[in-house]
Amino acid sequence: MASPAASGEVQPPILPALLLFRRQLDASFRAALGRRYRLLDFFASGEPLPVFLAGAAASPDPPRAAVVVGGGAVRVDAAFLDAIPSLGFVFSTGAGVDHIDLHECARRGVAVANSGTVYSADVADHAVGMLIDVLRRVSAAERFVRRGLWPVQGDYPLGNKLGCKRVGIIGLGNIGSLIAKRLQAFGCVIYYTSRRLRDSVPYKYFPNVHDLASESDVLVVACALNKDTRHIVNKDVLEALGKDGIIINIGRGANVDEMELVQALKEGRIAGAGLDVFENEPKVPAELFSMDNVVMTPHVAVFTSESRSDLRDTTIGNLEAFFSGKPLLTPVLSW
Amino acid sequence: MASPAASGEVQPPILPALLLFRRQLDASFRAALGRRYRLLDFFASGEPLPVFLAGAAASPDPPRAAVVVGGGAVRVDAAFLDAIPSLGFVFSTGAGVDHIDLHECARRGVAVANSGTVYSADVADHAVGMLIDVLRRVSAAERFVRRGLWPVQGDYPLGNKLGCKRVGIIGLGNIGSLIAKRLQAFGCVIYYTSRRLRDSVPYKYFPNVHDLASESDVLVVACALNKDTRHIVNKDVLEALGKDGIIINIGRGANVDEMELVQALKEGRIAGAGLDVFENEPKVPAELFSMDNVVMTPHVAVFTSESRSDLRDTTIGNLEAFFSGKPLLTPVLSW
């Protein structure tokens, strides 16, 4: 029997179209989406973005929804939205939505959802791990052992204690709150700054980052990136944190003025840093490579093998809600 | 005026003698001891141990107390005790007293105290840091970044989640309990084995290490080293832990059969390890140096700059208690 394609018949699309902008998608996640939607996969297409979007918009069933990778590899801006007027919903597989122009989405009535709290625990765990690493010099001591220096040079210098450290958290959202909860178990004193004072938490609130830094031994950047939080850790804040202070950044690279941070580390004006994010990823300032008081990971705080199924459930749950006109599960903008 | 020494007079010792066996002692700690005792410093003497002890025993005011470094650089055994019959008290600057023959001390009525809980929080913090490091591949990802591989090879493989992991703790003493408390804040499930079931803790008890390993994702070695706990993690226990299992050792190197551990790691029969202690320190099995799923630190879990003053207070408090006939602060053996 001839196949439908060979017989020349055009099969009507049964499944709604879905724009997909995510390179790394494990097989079971892709299969789960593929059972529900006709996937228009940007990275598999090999096409430039404008060509890909124009092609999708010109199809008989233009896509109403898009799944966009978190972190900014693809930007959903006015040009993107103009190219696909059929779009009604954008799901970001990240928690941050700085790669999505919410103003332009709002103007067009495009709903936006994000990954919600899927990553929060993983990011919080990684932040605590990096703080212990910087204080107790784990990665540096690791290099010392692997280079065979222990028998040659003897005892490794003492690290610093985590207990009783005053940890100032910038942004007490899901992630910041989980970091606070974990660090309390180590006997840390938790301070925070946030858009507003939270009545429900027992931690001391500071109305601005500068005052928070002045009173803290450690600053943890756990806020979203937007115009108010770009370079929220700048030269003045580093100065206020002081020469015994430590910066942990699991937010976005651009939350910290990286050039000033590198300069402060080089000149010993702060004591150390744990950085999972950088201003120009995957580029990392080469000056950091020789510093033993810096721990650097390649934007991996966000995700573990175990969290993949949570992300799959959250993605599909939001798409199904959108297509059936129900409330989004983890809305950022909804109508 | 002639000095007393120049005038030929012999000055009676005003301060009681104290044997000191600790190489690294910061200046303020040494000064605090020196104000109270006449220090007979083994490592400064440059003498072989028997010569040093014989000299001390022959002095007009032979020492009644000794401060001995933790970890076994000097062993307080029958020969040591025989050489100094005046000895009535040994203070170990470590928590473990496997370098002190308690049976021989007991037989002679020599009291023993240790550092108590001075190090417990630091060790617990380090254990948690190493566990996060192994699961989330922090040190390995660090090497990846420092080698400049991020822009070349792209995303680093996902690590594993800490939350919901079943962590089996071997030895629920001070350190084990603090590890449990910290890991609860990350959402781990805590199991333990110990000499006896503790009524006061909510964690599930296993009567032996093999059963604990069978039910755990992670095994944390947090027990003292003695004849019952030597190689408590052996080939069978590693087998029971299984190929997804992780070992963290912040106890003593000899709590784990290191040869079997290396073999199990090489063959992928367990998933990873975080090791602060080794059987033949400072020697570390060279096979481990090429493994990215192993985190190794040079026996640094025990101590931080901030804990030094706690150790000083505990040492002097115990010595003063012994010399004034009061109860020891942190006794291991007392009379």
XYZ file of C-alpha atoms in Angstrom:
670
model
C 0.000 0.000 0.000
C 1.277 3.457 -0.847
C 2.089 5.715 2.077
C -0.010 8.888 2.361
C 2.991 11.029 1.363
C 3.720 8.884 -1.671
C 0.059 8.987 -2.697
C 0.278 12.775 -2.915
C -2.441 13.421 -0.316
C -1.809 16.262 2.125
C -2.463 15.138 5.694
C -4.026 17.837 7.848
C -1.930 18.497 10.955
C -3.506 16.667 13.852
C -1.380 18.127 16.597
C -0.996 21.832 17.362
C 2.347 23.330 16.334
C 4.911 24.162 19.018
C 8.025 26.269 18.532
C 10.929 24.647 20.351
C 14.095 26.521 21.247
C 16.029 24.146 23.429
C 19.089 22.275 22.277
C 19.422 19.829 25.136
C 16.266 17.893 25.657
C 16.485 14.324 26.850
C 14.742 11.700 24.766
C 11.821 11.088 27.126
C 11.086 14.834 27.378
C 11.197 15.216 23.580
C 8.961 12.174 23.162
C 6.454 13.516 25.686
C 6.249 16.815 23.771
C 6.181 15.046 20.403
C 3.142 12.978 21.406
C 1.221 16.185 22.101
C 2.571 18.725 19.608
C 4.016 19.083 16.138
C 7.520 20.237 17.065
C 9.137 23.034 15.067
C 12.677 22.682 16.379
C 14.840 25.755 15.816
C 18.198 24.204 16.722
C 17.481 21.107 14.584
C 16.445 23.303 11.628
C 19.883 24.823 11.165
C 18.140 27.958 9.880
C 18.834 31.535 10.944
C 16.202 32.692 13.439
C 14.349 35.110 11.066
C 14.127 32.428 8.362
C 12.930 29.825 10.870
C 10.281 32.147 12.324
C 9.069 33.265 8.876
C 8.688 29.655 7.802
C 6.733 28.772 10.942
C 4.479 31.818 10.574
C 3.708 30.936 6.942
C 2.591 27.375 7.707
C -1.140 26.538 7.440
C -1.303 26.029 11.216
C 1.029 28.703 12.595
C 2.279 28.037 16.128
C 0.428 29.529 19.083
C 3.024 28.493 21.673
C 6.800 28.425 22.106
C 9.122 26.689 24.536
C 12.242 28.804 24.928
C 15.416 27.778 26.710
C 16.243 29.795 29.839
C 19.408 31.832 29.984
C 19.184 33.937 26.852
C 20.455 31.812 23.916
C 17.280 32.963 22.153
C 15.714 36.332 22.942
C 11.963 36.792 22.739
C 11.886 40.469 21.816
C 9.747 42.711 19.610
C 11.319 41.347 16.398
C 10.638 37.761 17.498
C 7.041 38.541 18.421
C 6.479 40.522 15.212
C 7.658 37.515 13.189
C 5.068 35.170 14.763
C 1.820 37.103 15.220
C -0.003 33.840 15.957
C 1.936 33.412 19.226
C -0.125 33.502 22.390
C 2.148 31.793 24.934
C 5.850 31.575 25.716
C 7.169 29.047 28.208
C 10.696 29.647 29.502
C 12.508 26.529 30.677
C 14.440 28.768 33.089
C 13.361 30.592 36.209
C 14.751 33.901 34.983
C 12.868 35.612 32.140
C 15.384 38.330 31.345
C 15.581 36.917 27.815
C 11.858 37.616 27.327
C 10.660 41.167 26.778
C 7.701 41.105 29.143
C 6.603 44.599 28.151
C 6.341 43.594 24.490
C 4.558 40.362 25.461
C 2.102 42.261 27.634
C 1.427 44.787 24.860
C 0.487 41.915 22.522
C -1.402 39.815 25.071
C 1.171 37.002 24.936
C 1.128 34.947 28.133
C 4.411 33.906 29.724
C 5.194 31.141 32.193
C 8.513 29.976 33.595
C 9.910 26.866 35.236
C 8.554 27.966 38.605
C 10.363 26.383 41.528
C 11.698 23.378 39.602
C 15.297 24.506 39.978
C 15.132 26.298 43.310
C 16.394 23.503 45.559
C 19.203 22.566 43.174
C 20.370 26.170 42.932
C 20.179 26.630 46.701
C 22.171 23.425 47.270
C 24.815 24.541 44.804
C 25.054 27.985 46.421
C 25.654 26.431 49.847
C 28.157 23.996 48.361
C 30.106 26.836 46.742
C 30.092 28.839 49.972
C 31.493 25.906 51.951
C 33.979 25.355 49.133
C 35.244 28.958 49.219
C 35.391 29.135 53.033
C 36.927 25.700 53.557
C 39.048 25.850 50.367
C 37.756 22.500 49.107
C 38.543 22.948 45.397
C 41.904 24.531 46.161
C 42.808 21.754 48.619
C 41.651 19.260 46.002
C 44.128 20.656 43.488
C 46.826 20.506 46.183
C 46.148 16.792 46.737
C 45.868 15.937 43.022
C 49.179 17.652 42.315
C 50.830 15.377 44.894
C 51.787 18.333 47.112
C 50.514 16.993 50.441
C 53.518 14.735 51.170
C 55.868 17.477 49.931
C 54.458 20.636 51.495
C 52.715 19.211 54.560
C 49.599 20.628 56.183
C 47.284 22.724 54.077
C 46.399 26.163 55.514
C 43.289 26.396 57.689
C 40.055 27.514 56.102
C 37.311 29.584 57.679
C 34.283 28.559 59.693
C 30.772 28.731 58.254
C 28.967 28.919 61.613
C 28.045 32.395 62.883
C 28.836 34.002 59.521
C 26.454 36.813 58.650
C 25.092 35.948 55.225
C 23.354 38.728 53.302
C 21.022 37.395 50.634
C 20.117 39.650 47.704
C 16.635 38.568 46.651
C 14.573 36.462 49.033
C 12.487 34.610 46.450
C 12.166 30.840 46.239
C 15.881 30.290 45.826
C 16.982 32.878 48.381
C 14.561 31.453 50.949
C 15.868 27.916 50.440
C 19.452 29.149 50.799
C 18.473 30.859 54.059
C 16.802 27.723 55.385
C 19.888 25.617 54.629
C 22.365 28.104 56.098
C 20.361 28.438 59.302
C 21.093 24.757 59.949
C 24.809 25.632 59.869
C 24.359 28.371 62.464
C 24.649 31.299 60.052
C 22.947 34.614 60.714
C 20.693 35.511 57.787
C 20.167 39.058 56.502
C 18.479 40.039 53.265
C 17.455 42.755 50.920
C 14.516 42.447 48.593
C 12.053 44.664 46.790
C 10.092 44.752 50.012
C 10.303 43.642 53.624
C 8.728 40.207 54.161
C 6.636 40.000 57.303
C 6.708 36.220 57.288
C 10.457 35.720 57.722
C 12.577 36.104 60.860
C 15.639 37.510 59.036
C 16.832 41.090 59.349
C 15.839 43.229 56.370
C 18.049 45.894 54.804
C 16.445 48.389 52.439
C 19.481 48.474 50.122
C 22.386 46.302 49.038
C 25.052 48.700 50.267
C 23.863 48.547 53.875
C 23.397 44.773 53.590
C 26.995 44.399 52.366
C 28.337 46.575 55.192
C 26.839 44.266 57.804
C 27.533 40.929 56.071
C 30.482 38.518 55.888
C 29.029 36.865 52.798
C 26.826 38.275 50.031
C 24.724 35.798 48.048
C 23.260 37.061 44.776
C 19.928 35.260 44.341
C 17.827 37.824 42.512
C 16.443 37.939 38.978
C 18.225 40.078 36.389
C 16.374 43.206 35.340
C 17.233 46.864 34.892
C 17.150 47.429 38.663
C 19.418 44.505 39.500
C 21.969 44.833 36.687
C 25.328 45.389 38.432
C 23.535 45.488 41.771
C 26.890 44.362 43.166
C 29.121 47.191 42.004
C 32.358 48.753 43.196
C 30.688 50.513 46.146
C 28.984 47.324 47.338
C 32.263 45.370 47.104
C 33.915 48.160 49.099
C 31.158 47.901 51.740
C 31.536 44.117 51.906
C 35.227 44.581 52.622
C 38.420 42.585 52.552
C 37.126 39.619 54.581
C 33.932 39.402 52.538
C 32.866 36.682 50.132
C 30.548 36.922 47.107
C 28.453 33.978 45.936
C 26.625 34.460 42.624
C 24.043 31.958 41.483
C 21.787 34.652 39.972
C 22.939 36.028 36.632
C 26.436 37.108 35.691
C 25.320 40.663 34.989
C 23.986 41.055 38.542
C 27.636 41.664 39.418
C 29.965 44.167 37.777
C 32.419 41.460 36.798
C 35.285 43.789 35.919
C 35.077 45.398 39.343
C 34.801 41.995 41.032
C 37.935 40.721 39.304
C 39.771 43.915 40.238
C 38.670 43.645 43.890
C 39.808 40.010 44.034
C 43.153 40.856 42.417
C 43.789 43.613 44.923
C 42.596 41.625 47.951
C 39.748 44.065 48.575
C 37.429 41.084 49.040
C 38.381 37.636 50.341
C 36.897 35.270 47.794
C 34.086 34.377 45.441
C 31.961 31.446 44.356
C 30.632 32.065 40.847
C 28.301 29.860 38.837
C 27.391 32.646 36.403
C 29.394 35.176 34.424
C 28.683 38.286 32.364
C 29.749 36.794 29.008
C 29.194 33.052 29.333
C 30.886 30.786 28.434
C 33.708 33.338 28.677
C 35.255 33.540 32.145
C 37.809 36.264 32.971
C 41.196 34.569 32.673
C 42.534 36.462 35.719
C 40.334 34.216 37.893
C 42.015 30.995 36.741
C 45.046 31.529 38.943
C 43.079 32.442 42.096
C 42.734 29.809 44.818
C 40.111 31.839 46.671
C 37.664 31.647 43.779
C 35.405 28.714 42.934
C 33.940 28.747 39.421
C 31.345 26.413 37.942
C 29.965 26.574 34.389
C 26.349 27.651 35.080
C 25.413 24.240 36.483
C 23.676 25.273 39.729
C 20.333 25.211 38.050
C 19.754 21.618 37.241
C 20.309 17.970 38.096
C 19.377 14.679 36.469
C 16.681 14.231 39.076
C 15.066 17.591 38.281
C 14.581 16.798 34.605
C 11.279 15.053 35.142
C 10.047 17.983 37.251
C 10.850 20.327 34.372
C 9.070 18.045 31.901
C 5.940 17.977 34.081
C 5.970 21.747 34.541
C 6.472 22.408 30.821
C 3.715 20.088 29.673
C 1.375 21.177 32.442
C 1.664 24.818 31.374
C 1.266 24.020 27.665
C -1.835 21.943 28.320
C -3.267 24.712 30.492
C -2.661 27.284 27.739
C -4.149 25.167 24.937
C -7.211 24.304 26.995
C -7.761 27.862 28.218
C -7.096 27.016 31.861
C -4.938 29.035 34.297
C -1.187 28.576 33.789
C 0.603 26.587 36.506
C 3.554 28.925 36.899
C 2.557 32.195 35.247
C 4.822 35.207 34.843
C 2.311 37.064 32.652
C -1.198 35.687 32.187
C -4.518 36.898 30.821
C 72.885 43.676 88.825
C 73.833 40.119 87.897
C 71.043 37.985 86.529
C 70.124 34.966 88.663
C 71.611 32.616 86.069
C 74.883 34.539 85.916
C 75.119 34.568 89.741
C 75.099 30.762 89.709
C 71.939 30.409 91.777
C 69.521 27.692 90.692
C 65.995 29.067 90.444
C 63.329 26.609 91.516
C 60.767 26.066 88.755
C 57.778 28.195 89.503
C 55.481 26.693 86.880
C 54.533 23.026 86.577
C 56.138 21.183 83.661
C 54.015 20.325 80.618
C 54.992 17.945 77.841
C 54.006 19.435 74.502
C 53.652 17.361 71.349
C 52.162 19.696 68.809
C 54.115 21.232 65.990
C 51.621 23.818 64.831
C 50.590 26.048 67.659
C 49.789 29.650 66.946
C 51.639 32.274 68.927
C 48.760 33.262 71.196
C 48.040 29.627 72.103
C 51.721 29.003 72.878
C 51.895 32.182 74.948
C 48.769 31.223 76.904
C 50.304 27.829 77.751
C 53.714 29.384 78.463
C 52.232 31.773 81.041
C 50.879 28.792 82.980
C 53.394 25.976 82.410
C 57.057 25.260 81.797
C 56.826 23.871 78.258
C 58.878 20.829 77.336
C 58.422 20.977 73.572
C 59.174 17.690 71.805
C 59.162 19.002 68.229
C 61.341 22.002 69.202
C 63.796 19.719 71.038
C 64.887 17.892 67.891
C 65.480 14.827 70.095
C 64.297 11.283 69.414
C 61.191 10.518 71.483
C 62.876 8.129 73.998
C 65.682 10.647 74.647
C 63.212 13.483 75.050
C 60.999 11.510 77.446
C 63.989 10.258 79.481
C 65.280 13.815 79.840
C 61.870 15.065 80.981
C 61.462 12.195 83.454
C 64.893 12.892 84.959
C 64.221 16.588 85.602
C 63.749 17.722 89.224
C 60.094 18.490 88.517
C 59.013 15.733 86.124
C 55.919 16.519 84.083
C 52.505 15.396 85.294
C 50.649 16.361 82.136
C 51.058 16.126 78.366
C 49.363 17.834 75.432
C 49.477 15.493 72.454
C 48.545 16.358 68.895
C 45.533 14.498 67.523
C 45.902 12.207 64.561
C 48.724 9.932 65.622
C 52.017 11.728 64.883
C 52.955 10.739 68.458
C 51.547 7.577 70.040
C 50.882 7.433 73.760
C 51.448 3.722 74.296
C 52.940 1.527 77.033
C 56.504 2.542 76.126
C 55.593 6.229 76.288
C 53.844 5.825 79.641
C 56.664 3.703 81.044
C 59.128 6.437 80.154
C 57.234 9.100 82.150
C 55.924 7.487 85.334
C 55.074 10.933 86.720
C 52.381 11.397 84.064
C 48.832 11.697 85.368
C 47.023 13.369 82.478
C 47.081 13.327 78.693
C 45.177 15.894 76.666
C 44.644 15.092 72.992
C 44.158 18.115 70.750
C 42.059 15.891 68.486
C 38.620 14.382 68.953
C 39.845 10.887 68.096
C 42.048 9.160 70.677
C 43.111 6.186 68.575
C 46.730 7.326 69.099
C 46.330 6.922 72.861
C 46.293 3.462 74.405
C 43.352 3.942 76.739
C 43.792 0.506 78.286
C 47.378 1.272 79.299
C 46.329 4.701 80.570
C 43.509 3.168 82.609
C 45.842 0.548 84.061
C 48.148 3.308 85.315
C 45.432 5.727 86.426
C 46.360 8.284 83.768
C 43.414 10.542 82.957
C 42.685 11.410 79.335
C 40.699 14.256 77.830
C 40.165 15.235 74.207
C 39.148 18.310 72.293
C 35.468 17.551 72.924
C 33.151 19.182 70.423
C 35.575 21.900 69.352
C 35.866 20.515 65.837
C 32.432 18.983 65.414
C 30.748 21.801 63.506
C 33.733 22.321 61.208
C 33.892 18.619 60.370
C 30.135 18.450 59.781
C 30.283 21.497 57.495
C 33.132 19.984 55.516
C 31.303 16.658 55.175
C 28.233 18.389 53.754
C 30.422 20.495 51.458
C 32.139 17.383 50.126
C 28.823 15.614 49.585
C 27.446 18.557 47.578
C 30.755 18.684 45.725
C 30.613 14.993 44.733
C 26.908 15.081 43.784
C 27.022 18.391 41.931
C 30.548 17.835 40.559
C 31.802 21.186 41.844
C 35.538 20.413 41.900
C 35.359 18.592 38.579
C 33.390 21.452 36.981
C 35.917 23.844 38.491
C 38.762 22.067 36.707
C 36.708 22.171 33.493
C 36.367 25.954 33.770
C 40.000 26.567 34.776
C 41.229 24.532 31.807
C 39.255 26.825 29.512
C 37.025 23.968 28.309
C 33.642 25.651 28.742
C 33.753 27.686 25.502
C 35.199 24.663 23.676
C 33.098 21.759 24.929
C 29.873 23.536 25.875
C 27.533 22.522 28.646
C 28.924 20.486 31.519
C 27.028 17.243 32.312
C 24.259 17.429 34.899
C 25.034 16.487 38.478
C 22.736 14.784 40.964
C 20.242 16.214 43.411
C 20.890 16.251 47.154
C 17.230 16.457 48.209
C 15.491 13.166 49.063
C 18.790 11.273 49.125
C 18.909 8.630 51.832
C 22.032 9.371 53.836
C 23.303 6.628 56.131
C 25.544 7.963 58.887
C 28.004 5.596 60.546
C 28.421 6.903 64.085
C 25.849 9.335 65.423
C 28.095 11.175 67.889
C 28.572 14.937 67.980
C 29.784 15.131 64.410
C 27.296 12.636 62.985
C 24.417 14.450 64.684
C 25.492 17.807 63.275
C 25.773 16.306 59.790
C 22.247 14.915 60.168
C 20.891 18.268 61.294
C 22.439 20.044 58.300
C 21.306 17.463 55.753
C 17.745 17.530 57.043
C 17.594 21.166 55.933
C 18.367 19.973 52.384
C 15.505 17.478 52.467
C 17.648 14.365 52.911
C 16.355 11.273 54.652
C 18.661 10.367 57.542
C 19.488 6.798 58.571
C 22.219 5.752 60.983
C 24.046 2.976 62.678
C 25.746 3.379 66.009
C 26.791 1.256 68.950
C 23.247 1.577 70.201
C 19.873 2.914 69.119
C 19.313 6.503 70.299
C 15.850 7.103 71.656
C 16.215 10.848 71.326
C 16.599 11.050 67.532
C 13.945 10.710 64.821
C 16.224 8.908 62.332
C 15.844 5.269 61.374
C 18.365 3.026 63.120
C 20.119 0.078 61.487
C 21.873 -2.436 63.731
C 24.742 -2.944 61.281
C 26.596 -1.121 58.527
C 25.739 -3.646 55.827
C 21.988 -3.140 56.216
C 22.507 0.626 56.456
C 24.478 0.588 53.189
C 21.801 -1.490 51.427
C 19.149 1.143 52.162
C 21.281 4.263 51.621
C 22.279 6.385 48.620
C 25.135 7.935 50.582
C 27.255 6.546 53.423
C 28.966 9.043 55.715
C 31.745 7.686 57.926
C 31.639 9.736 61.135
C 32.758 7.235 63.760
C 35.902 6.989 65.865
C 38.609 4.541 64.843
C 38.988 1.515 67.089
C 39.268 -2.230 66.616
C 35.532 -2.521 65.927
C 35.442 0.250 63.332
C 38.670 -0.503 61.471
C 37.632 -1.204 57.865
C 33.981 -0.922 58.916
C 33.429 -0.005 55.263
C 34.776 -3.096 53.532
C 34.150 -4.849 50.232
C 30.771 -6.230 51.356
C 29.543 -2.837 52.524
C 30.616 -1.213 49.240
C 28.755 -3.964 47.409
C 25.643 -3.297 49.515
C 25.887 0.451 48.833
C 25.904 -0.280 45.138
C 26.826 1.403 41.885
C 24.843 4.608 42.497
C 26.189 4.967 46.023
C 28.547 7.590 47.395
C 30.988 7.348 50.319
C 31.962 10.375 52.400
C 34.760 9.824 54.925
C 35.573 12.452 57.516
C 36.347 9.865 60.225
C 39.707 8.175 59.912
C 41.263 6.716 56.781
C 41.382 3.235 58.265
C 37.616 3.200 58.840
C 37.470 2.354 55.132
C 39.328 -0.455 53.394
C 41.028 1.935 51.016
C 42.292 -0.681 48.580
C 38.748 -2.029 48.173
C 37.352 1.485 47.838
C 39.802 2.355 45.054
C 38.976 -0.898 43.302
C 35.222 -0.297 43.566
C 35.644 3.237 42.169
C 37.824 2.002 39.323
C 35.271 -0.625 38.360
C 32.261 1.669 38.725
C 30.836 -0.461 41.536
C 30.174 2.734 43.488
C 29.409 6.160 42.040
C 31.785 8.475 43.869
C 33.580 9.445 47.052
C 34.466 12.466 49.150
C 37.535 11.724 51.238
C 39.210 13.976 53.776
C 41.149 11.115 55.387
C 43.271 8.284 54.032
C 44.854 5.139 55.385
C 48.460 6.288 54.958
C 48.373 10.072 55.149
C 49.801 12.092 53.536
C 49.928 9.339 50.931
C 46.860 9.247 48.686
C 46.325 6.377 46.225
C 47.472 7.735 42.862
C 44.617 5.956 41.047
C 42.242 8.534 42.566
C 44.003 11.496 40.946
C 42.428 10.860 37.563
C 38.876 10.340 38.847
C 36.386 13.184 38.424
C 33.849 11.521 40.727
C 36.174 11.728 43.723
C 36.793 14.781 45.900
C 39.911 14.631 48.076
C 41.012 17.079 50.749
C 44.171 16.780 52.873
C 42.654 16.096 56.338
C 41.394 19.647 56.701
C 37.790 19.002 57.772
C 38.738 19.246 61.385
C 39.721 22.795 61.878
C 39.313 26.429 60.904
C 40.997 29.662 61.928
C 37.935 30.533 63.951
C 38.068 27.273 65.944
C 41.613 27.861 67.173
C 40.541 29.925 70.160
C 37.966 27.264 71.100
C 40.734 24.659 71.115
C 42.941 26.919 73.250
C 40.157 27.408 75.804
C 39.382 23.679 75.931
C 43.046 22.735 76.326
C 43.757 25.201 79.102
C 40.458 24.494 80.837
C 41.240 20.784 81.024
C 44.827 21.357 82.192
C 43.688 23.741 84.914
C 41.029 21.250 85.996
C 43.612 18.458 86.219
C 46.184 20.500 88.145
C 43.590 21.752 90.610
C 41.968 18.344 91.096
C 38.655 19.358 89.559
C 36.596 17.352 87.059
C 37.952 17.454 83.502
C 35.887 19.468 81.015
C 35.957 16.926 78.200
C 37.059 13.634 79.775
C 37.692 10.431 77.860
C 39.101 8.648 80.921
C 38.901 10.281 84.344
C 39.386 9.293 87.975
